[in-house]
PDB file of C-alpha atoms in Angstrom:
ATOM      1  CA  MET E1242      50.988   1.138  22.902  1.00 74.00           C
ATOM      2  CA  THR E1243      48.754   2.657  20.248  1.00 84.00           C
ATOM      3  CA  ALA E1244      45.749   4.819  21.001  1.00 86.00           C
ATOM      4  CA  THR E1245      42.368   3.141  21.052  1.00 90.00           C
ATOM      5  CA  ARG E1246      40.158   4.161  18.156  1.00 94.00           C
ATOM      6  CA  VAL E1247      36.569   5.124  18.813  1.00 94.00           C
ATOM      7  CA  ARG E1248      35.584   3.422  15.552  1.00 96.00           C
ATOM      8  CA  THR E1249      36.969   0.117  16.847  1.00 96.00           C
ATOM      9  CA  LEU E1250      34.999   0.421  20.069  1.00 96.00           C
ATOM     10  CA  VAL E1251      31.767   1.276  18.236  1.00 97.00           C
ATOM     11  CA  LEU E1252      32.251  -1.646  15.852  1.00 98.00           C
ATOM     12  CA  LEU E1253      32.952  -4.011  18.754  1.00 97.00           C
ATOM     13  CA  ALA E1254      29.836  -2.845  20.613  1.00 97.00           C
ATOM     14  CA  ALA E1255      27.705  -3.199  17.473  1.00 98.00           C
ATOM     15  CA  VAL E1256      28.935  -6.732  16.739  1.00 98.00           C
ATOM     16  CA  VAL E1257      28.402  -7.867  20.330  1.00 97.00           C
ATOM     17  CA  ALA E1258      24.937  -6.264  20.374  1.00 97.00           C
ATOM     18  CA  ALA E1259      23.976  -8.023  17.132  1.00 97.00           C
ATOM     19  CA  VAL E1260      25.215 -11.394  18.367  1.00 97.00           C
ATOM     20  CA  THR E1261      23.475 -10.940  21.726  1.00 94.00           C
ATOM     21  CA  TRP E1262      20.224  -9.890  20.071  1.00 93.00           C
ATOM     22  CA  TRP E1263      20.374 -12.858  17.673  1.00 93.00           C
ATOM     23  CA  ALA E1264      21.190 -15.355  20.443  1.00 92.00           C
ATOM     24  CA  MET E1265      18.376 -14.078  22.645  1.00 88.00           C
ATOM     25  CA  ARG E1266      15.891 -14.176  19.768  1.00 86.00           C
ATOM     26  CA  MET E1267      16.889 -17.771  18.991  1.00 88.00           C
ATOM     27  CA  THR E1268      16.677 -18.991  22.579  1.00 86.00           C
ATOM     28  CA  VAL E1269      13.419 -17.222  23.387  1.00 77.00           C
ATOM     29  CA  GLY E1270      11.974 -18.360  20.048  1.00 75.00           C
ATOM     30  CA  ARG E1271      12.641 -21.959  21.035  1.00 79.00           C
ATOM     31  CA  GLY E1272      10.737 -21.574  24.281  1.00 74.00           C
ATOM     32  CA  ALA E1273      13.527 -20.744  26.687  1.00 71.00           C
ATOM     33  CA  ALA E1274      12.925 -18.181  29.384  1.00 71.00           C
ATOM     34  CA  THR E1275      14.130 -14.640  28.872  1.00 71.00           C
ATOM     35  CA  PRO E1276      17.154 -13.661  30.953  1.00 73.00           C
ATOM     36  CA  PRO E1277      16.501 -12.136  34.345  1.00 76.00           C
ATOM     37  CA  GLU E1278      16.396  -8.386  34.820  1.00 84.00           C
ATOM     38  CA  VAL E1279      19.808  -6.701  34.880  1.00 90.00           C
ATOM     39  CA  PRO E1280      20.480  -5.781  38.531  1.00 92.00           C
ATOM     40  CA  TRP E1281      20.660  -2.059  39.239  1.00 89.00           C
ATOM     41  CA  LEU E1282      23.912  -2.756  41.065  1.00 94.00           C
ATOM     42  CA  VAL E1283      25.574  -3.312  37.669  1.00 95.00           C
ATOM     43  CA  VAL E1284      25.300   0.401  36.880  1.00 96.00           C
ATOM     44  CA  GLY E1285      26.770   1.297  40.263  1.00 96.00           C
ATOM     45  CA  VAL E1286      29.722  -1.023  39.765  1.00 97.00           C
ATOM     46  CA  GLU E1287      30.368   0.361  36.276  1.00 97.00           C
ATOM     47  CA  LEU E1288      30.342   3.918  37.621  1.00 97.00           C
ATOM     48  CA  VAL E1289      32.596   3.050  40.579  1.00 97.00           C
ATOM     49  CA  ILE E1290      35.135   1.465  38.238  1.00 97.00           C
ATOM     50  CA  ALA E1291      34.945   4.514  35.973  1.00 97.00           C
ATOM     51  CA  GLY E1292      35.549   6.734  39.009  1.00 97.00           C
ATOM     52  CA  VAL E1293      38.616   4.746  40.061  1.00 97.00           C
ATOM     53  CA  VAL E1294      40.051   4.879  36.541  1.00 97.00           C
ATOM     54  CA  LEU E1295      39.352   8.613  36.387  1.00 97.00           C
ATOM     55  CA  SER E1296      41.052   9.305  39.713  1.00 95.00           C
ATOM     56  CA  MET E1297      44.115   7.293  38.749  1.00 94.00           C
ATOM     57  CA  GLY E1298      44.246   9.086  35.415  1.00 94.00           C
ATOM     58  CA  TRP E1299      43.913  12.460  37.125  1.00 94.00           C
ATOM     59  CA  ALA E1300      47.075  11.746  39.112  1.00 91.00           C
ATOM     60  CA  VAL E1301      48.962  11.013  35.890  1.00 91.00           C
ATOM     61  CA  ARG E1302      47.567  14.156  34.287  1.00 91.00           C
ATOM     62  CA  GLN E1303      48.642  16.296  37.248  1.00 89.00           C
ATOM     63  CA  TYR E1304      52.145  14.841  37.036  1.00 88.00           C
ATOM     64  CA  GLN E1305      52.325  15.523  33.284  1.00 84.00           C
ATOM     65  CA  ARG E1306      51.354  19.152  33.899  1.00 83.00           C
ATOM     66  CA  GLY E1307      53.988  19.546  36.609  1.00 83.00           C
ATOM     67  CA  ARG E1308      51.511  19.925  39.471  1.00 84.00           C
ATOM     68  CA  ARG E1309      52.506  16.689  41.149  1.00 79.00           C
ATOM     69  CA  PRO E1310      56.192  16.235  41.948  1.00 82.00           C
ATOM     70  CA  LEU E1311      56.429  12.441  42.011  1.00 86.00           C
ATOM     71  CA  LEU E1312      54.691   9.604  40.262  1.00 83.00           C
ATOM     72  CA  ASP E1313      55.811   6.006  40.164  1.00 85.00           C
ATOM     73  CA  PRO E1314      56.343   5.062  36.480  1.00 85.00           C
ATOM     74  CA  VAL E1315      54.887   1.608  37.100  1.00 90.00           C
ATOM     75  CA  ARG E1316      51.704   3.198  38.451  1.00 88.00           C
ATOM     76  CA  ALA E1317      51.471   5.417  35.372  1.00 88.00           C
ATOM     77  CA  ALA E1318      51.899   2.407  33.084  1.00 91.00           C
ATOM     78  CA  ARG E1319      49.286   0.452  35.003  1.00 93.00           C
ATOM     79  CA  THR E1320      46.920   3.385  34.728  1.00 93.00           C
ATOM     80  CA  ALA E1321      47.375   3.460  30.955  1.00 93.00           C
ATOM     81  CA  VAL E1322      46.708  -0.286  30.717  1.00 95.00           C
ATOM     82  CA  LEU E1323      43.664   0.045  32.978  1.00 96.00           C
ATOM     83  CA  ALA E1324      42.348   2.846  30.770  1.00 96.00           C
ATOM     84  CA  LYS E1325      42.682   0.704  27.649  1.00 96.00           C
ATOM     85  CA  ALA E1326      40.988  -2.207  29.406  1.00 96.00           C
ATOM     86  CA  SER E1327      38.162   0.110  30.458  1.00 97.00           C
ATOM     87  CA  CYS E1328      37.646   1.169  26.849  1.00 97.00           C
ATOM     88  CA  TYR E1329      37.233  -2.389  25.649  1.00 97.00           C
ATOM     89  CA  THR E1330      35.248  -3.543  28.680  1.00 97.00           C
ATOM     90  CA  GLY E1331      32.878  -0.625  28.245  1.00 97.00           C
ATOM     91  CA  ALA E1332      32.421  -1.446  24.564  1.00 98.00           C
ATOM     92  CA  LEU E1333      31.784  -5.133  25.265  1.00 98.00           C
ATOM     93  CA  LEU E1334      29.285  -4.367  28.032  1.00 97.00           C
ATOM     94  CA  THR E1335      27.575  -1.776  25.844  1.00 98.00           C
ATOM     95  CA  GLY E1336      27.033  -4.441  23.208  1.00 97.00           C
ATOM     96  CA  TRP E1337      25.978  -7.095  25.697  1.00 96.00           C
ATOM     97  CA  TYR E1338      23.400  -4.988  27.513  1.00 96.00           C
ATOM     98  CA  GLY E1339      22.401  -3.154  24.339  1.00 96.00           C
ATOM     99  CA  GLY E1340      21.633  -6.448  22.619  1.00 94.00           C
ATOM    100  CA  GLN E1341      19.530  -7.505  25.588  1.00 92.00           C
ATOM    101  CA  ALA E1342      17.635  -4.211  25.560  1.00 92.00           C
ATOM    102  CA  LEU E1343      16.980  -4.491  21.809  1.00 92.00           C
ATOM    103  CA  SER E1344      15.770  -8.050  22.138  1.00 89.00           C
ATOM    104  CA  LEU E1345      13.447  -7.184  24.993  1.00 87.00           C
ATOM    105  CA  LEU E1346      12.084  -4.128  23.193  1.00 87.00           C
ATOM    106  CA  THR E1347      11.309  -6.150  20.080  1.00 83.00           C
ATOM    107  CA  ASP E1348       9.505  -8.768  22.233  1.00 75.00           C
ATOM    108  CA  ALA E1349       6.849  -6.456  23.631  1.00 66.00           C
ATOM    109  CA  ASP E1350       4.452  -9.366  24.204  1.00 69.00           C
ATOM    110  CA  VAL E1351       6.739 -10.866  26.873  1.00 68.00           C
ATOM    111  CA  PRO E1352       5.495  -9.818  30.323  1.00 71.00           C
ATOM    112  CA  GLY E1353       7.852  -7.427  32.092  1.00 73.00           C
ATOM    113  CA  SER E1354       9.968  -6.801  29.015  1.00 80.00           C
ATOM    114  CA  THR E1355       9.857  -3.007  29.320  1.00 83.00           C
ATOM    115  CA  GLU E1356      11.250  -3.069  32.879  1.00 86.00           C
ATOM    116  CA  ARG E1357      13.971  -5.472  31.826  1.00 88.00           C
ATOM    117  CA  ALA E1358      14.770  -3.348  28.776  1.00 89.00           C
ATOM    118  CA  ALA E1359      14.955  -0.234  30.972  1.00 91.00           C
ATOM    119  CA  SER E1360      17.411  -1.835  33.376  1.00 93.00           C
ATOM    120  CA  ALA E1361      19.517  -3.124  30.468  1.00 94.00           C
ATOM    121  CA  GLY E1362      19.389   0.341  28.895  1.00 94.00           C
ATOM    122  CA  LEU E1363      20.641   1.905  32.115  1.00 96.00           C
ATOM    123  CA  ALA E1364      23.479  -0.630  32.171  1.00 97.00           C
ATOM    124  CA  VAL E1365      24.308   0.490  28.623  1.00 97.00           C
ATOM    125  CA  VAL E1366      24.624   4.070  29.866  1.00 97.00           C
ATOM    126  CA  GLY E1367      27.009   2.959  32.629  1.00 97.00           C
ATOM    127  CA  ALA E1368      29.064   0.952  30.135  1.00 98.00           C
ATOM    128  CA  VAL E1369      29.318   3.910  27.760  1.00 98.00           C
ATOM    129  CA  VAL E1370      30.510   6.085  30.662  1.00 98.00           C
ATOM    130  CA  LEU E1371      33.166   3.465  31.438  1.00 97.00           C
ATOM    131  CA  ALA E1372      34.367   3.418  27.828  1.00 97.00           C
ATOM    132  CA  VAL E1373      34.454   7.224  27.567  1.00 97.00           C
ATOM    133  CA  VAL E1374      36.372   7.550  30.838  1.00 97.00           C
ATOM    134  CA  GLY E1375      38.827   4.954  29.547  1.00 96.00           C
ATOM    135  CA  LEU E1376      39.370   6.970  26.372  1.00 96.00           C
ATOM    136  CA  VAL E1377      39.888  10.204  28.320  1.00 96.00           C
ATOM    137  CA  VAL E1378      42.338   8.649  30.779  1.00 95.00           C
ATOM    138  CA  GLU E1379      44.198   6.942  27.952  1.00 95.00           C
ATOM    139  CA  HIS E1380      44.606  10.372  26.355  1.00 93.00           C
ATOM    140  CA  TRP E1381      45.874  11.800  29.659  1.00 91.00           C
ATOM    141  CA  CYS E1382      48.468   9.023  29.931  1.00 89.00           C
ATOM    142  CA  ARG E1383      49.966   9.800  26.532  1.00 86.00           C
ATOM    143  CA  ILE E1384      53.565  10.946  26.705  1.00 80.00           C
ATOM    144  CA  PRO E1385      54.578  13.452  24.051  1.00 73.00           C
ATOM    145  CA  PRO E1386      57.451  12.214  21.909  1.00 73.00           C
ATOM    146  CA  PRO E1387      60.807  13.694  22.937  1.00 74.00           C
ATOM    147  CA  ASP E1388      61.505  14.788  19.343  1.00 67.00           C
ATOM    148  CA  ALA E1389      58.444  17.011  19.347  1.00 54.00           C
ATOM    149  CA  GLU E1390      59.732  19.085  22.258  1.00 52.00           C
ATOM    150  CA  GLU E1391      63.416  19.311  21.339  1.00 51.00           C
ATOM    151  CA  PRO E1392      63.167  21.639  18.295  1.00 50.00           C
ATOM    152  CA  ASP E1393      61.297  24.232  20.356  1.00 48.00           C
ATOM    153  CA  VAL E1394      63.909  24.069  23.088  1.00 46.00           C
ATOM    154  CA  ARG E1395      66.757  24.391  20.577  1.00 44.00           C
ATOM    155  CA  ARG E1396      65.139  27.368  18.907  1.00 45.00           C
ATOM    156  CA  ARG E1397      64.883  29.199  22.186  1.00 48.00           C
ATOM    157  CA  THR E1398      68.310  28.343  23.595  1.00 51.00           C
ATOM    158  CA  GLU E1399      70.662  28.038  20.632  1.00 53.00           C
ATOM    159  CA  PRO E1400      71.632  31.106  18.631  1.00 55.00           C
ATOM    160  CA  ASP E1401      70.950  31.076  14.926  1.00 54.00           C
ATOM    161  CA  PRO E1402      74.253  30.166  13.152  1.00 58.00           C
ATOM    162  CA  SER E1403      73.313  32.188  10.068  1.00 62.00           C
ATOM    163  CA  ALA E1404      72.729  35.369  12.110  1.00 56.00           C
ATOM    164  CA  GLY E1405      76.479  35.952  12.197  1.00 51.00           C
TER     165      GLY E1405
END
């Protein structure tokens, strides 16, 4: 599994935000009602998920550092997959709620748009936290290649053949 690139996540969030903003402008421009306010519970759910991912990643990190004696390899793999999913989910939600916030901010004449934009903006913050936690946990779940450690071990344990 390759590491998730921040550039990919930013591009994904920007594309989703642009599409969301465009779709909302088109629907509201044709007389449709603006979407309802983003529930404050959304931010709580995003932060709870980020906390779960962080705690699972912390267990893997402690095992990697030798502070935890046992860790099921399947759990470690699931944690890595969950971290990657959190990265992409956070990016998608950032774009979705960011596009809503932009659309509502550009439609200042719509009643209640500032409150709706504020709640969407707070959901963006929660989504960014989810994506950042996913990136951090994905980094914690990285296993160093065995070739990178072997030369150091050989240098310390094997005598130099040219030393004679």
